[in-house]
Amino acid sequence: MLRAAAQATAPVDQPEMADALRQSGKIYVVVAVITVVLAGLLFFLISLDRKLTRLEKEVRE
């Protein structure tokens, strides 16, 4: 049982996923997609904050 667990966590001779993506040039696509998603999320949060601030001002008046 312990031996099976050790073999499952043993490093493989195949390259890691990031290495394979880097070699094929696809890592830049992954980084670009992550950047776009995070930028969109940041834009959404800033927009939501501005709307909430505007609503809070209206409620106070």
Short mmCIF file of C-alpha atoms in Angstrom, two decimals:
data_model
loop_
_atom_site.label_atom_id
_atom_site.label_comp_id
_atom_site.label_asym_id
_atom_site.label_seq_id
_atom_site.Cartn_x
_atom_site.Cartn_y
_atom_site.Cartn_z
CA MET A 1 0.00 0.00 0.00
CA LEU A 2 2.75 2.41 0.95
CA ARG A 3 4.75 1.44 -2.11
CA ALA A 4 1.81 2.26 -4.41
CA ALA A 5 1.50 5.70 -2.83
CA ALA A 6 5.23 6.31 -3.26
CA GLN A 7 5.06 5.35 -6.93
CA ALA A 8 2.09 7.62 -7.50
CA THR A 9 4.01 10.63 -6.19
CA ALA A 10 7.32 9.74 -7.84
CA PRO A 11 8.46 12.19 -10.53
CA VAL A 12 7.87 11.08 -14.08
CA ASP A 13 10.45 11.25 -16.87
CA GLN A 14 8.04 13.24 -19.00
CA PRO A 15 8.30 17.06 -18.87
CA GLU A 16 6.00 19.00 -16.62
CA MET A 17 2.96 20.68 -18.14
CA ALA A 18 4.50 24.15 -17.91
CA ASP A 19 7.69 22.94 -19.59
CA ALA A 20 5.72 21.37 -22.42
CA LEU A 21 3.63 24.52 -22.88
CA ARG A 22 6.75 26.68 -22.80
CA GLN A 23 8.45 24.55 -25.44
CA SER A 24 5.49 24.75 -27.79
CA GLY A 25 4.98 28.48 -27.15
CA LYS A 26 1.48 27.97 -25.77
CA ILE A 27 2.46 29.23 -22.32
CA TYR A 28 2.03 32.76 -23.67
CA VAL A 29 -1.57 31.97 -24.59
CA VAL A 30 -2.20 30.68 -21.07
CA VAL A 31 -0.62 33.77 -19.51
CA ALA A 32 -2.59 36.05 -21.84
CA VAL A 33 -5.91 34.37 -20.99
CA ILE A 34 -5.21 34.56 -17.26
CA THR A 35 -4.24 38.23 -17.61
CA VAL A 36 -7.42 39.06 -19.54
CA VAL A 37 -9.61 37.26 -17.01
CA LEU A 38 -7.97 39.00 -14.05
CA ALA A 39 -8.14 42.40 -15.79
CA GLY A 40 -11.84 41.85 -16.49
CA LEU A 41 -12.46 40.89 -12.89
CA LEU A 42 -10.60 43.98 -11.68
CA PHE A 43 -12.61 46.20 -14.04
CA PHE A 44 -15.85 44.63 -12.81
CA LEU A 45 -14.94 45.19 -9.15
CA ILE A 46 -13.96 48.82 -9.75
CA SER A 47 -17.19 49.42 -11.67
CA LEU A 48 -19.23 47.78 -8.92
CA ASP A 49 -17.51 49.88 -6.26
CA ARG A 50 -18.31 53.09 -8.13
CA LYS A 51 -21.96 52.10 -8.49
CA LEU A 52 -22.22 51.24 -4.80
CA THR A 53 -20.60 54.52 -3.82
CA ARG A 54 -23.10 56.39 -5.98
CA LEU A 55 -26.02 54.51 -4.41
CA GLU A 56 -24.73 55.18 -0.90
CA LYS A 57 -24.61 58.90 -1.65
CA GLU A 58 -28.19 58.82 -2.94
CA VAL A 59 -29.42 57.03 0.19
CA ARG A 60 -27.77 59.58 2.48
CA GLU A 61 -29.51 62.49 0.74
#
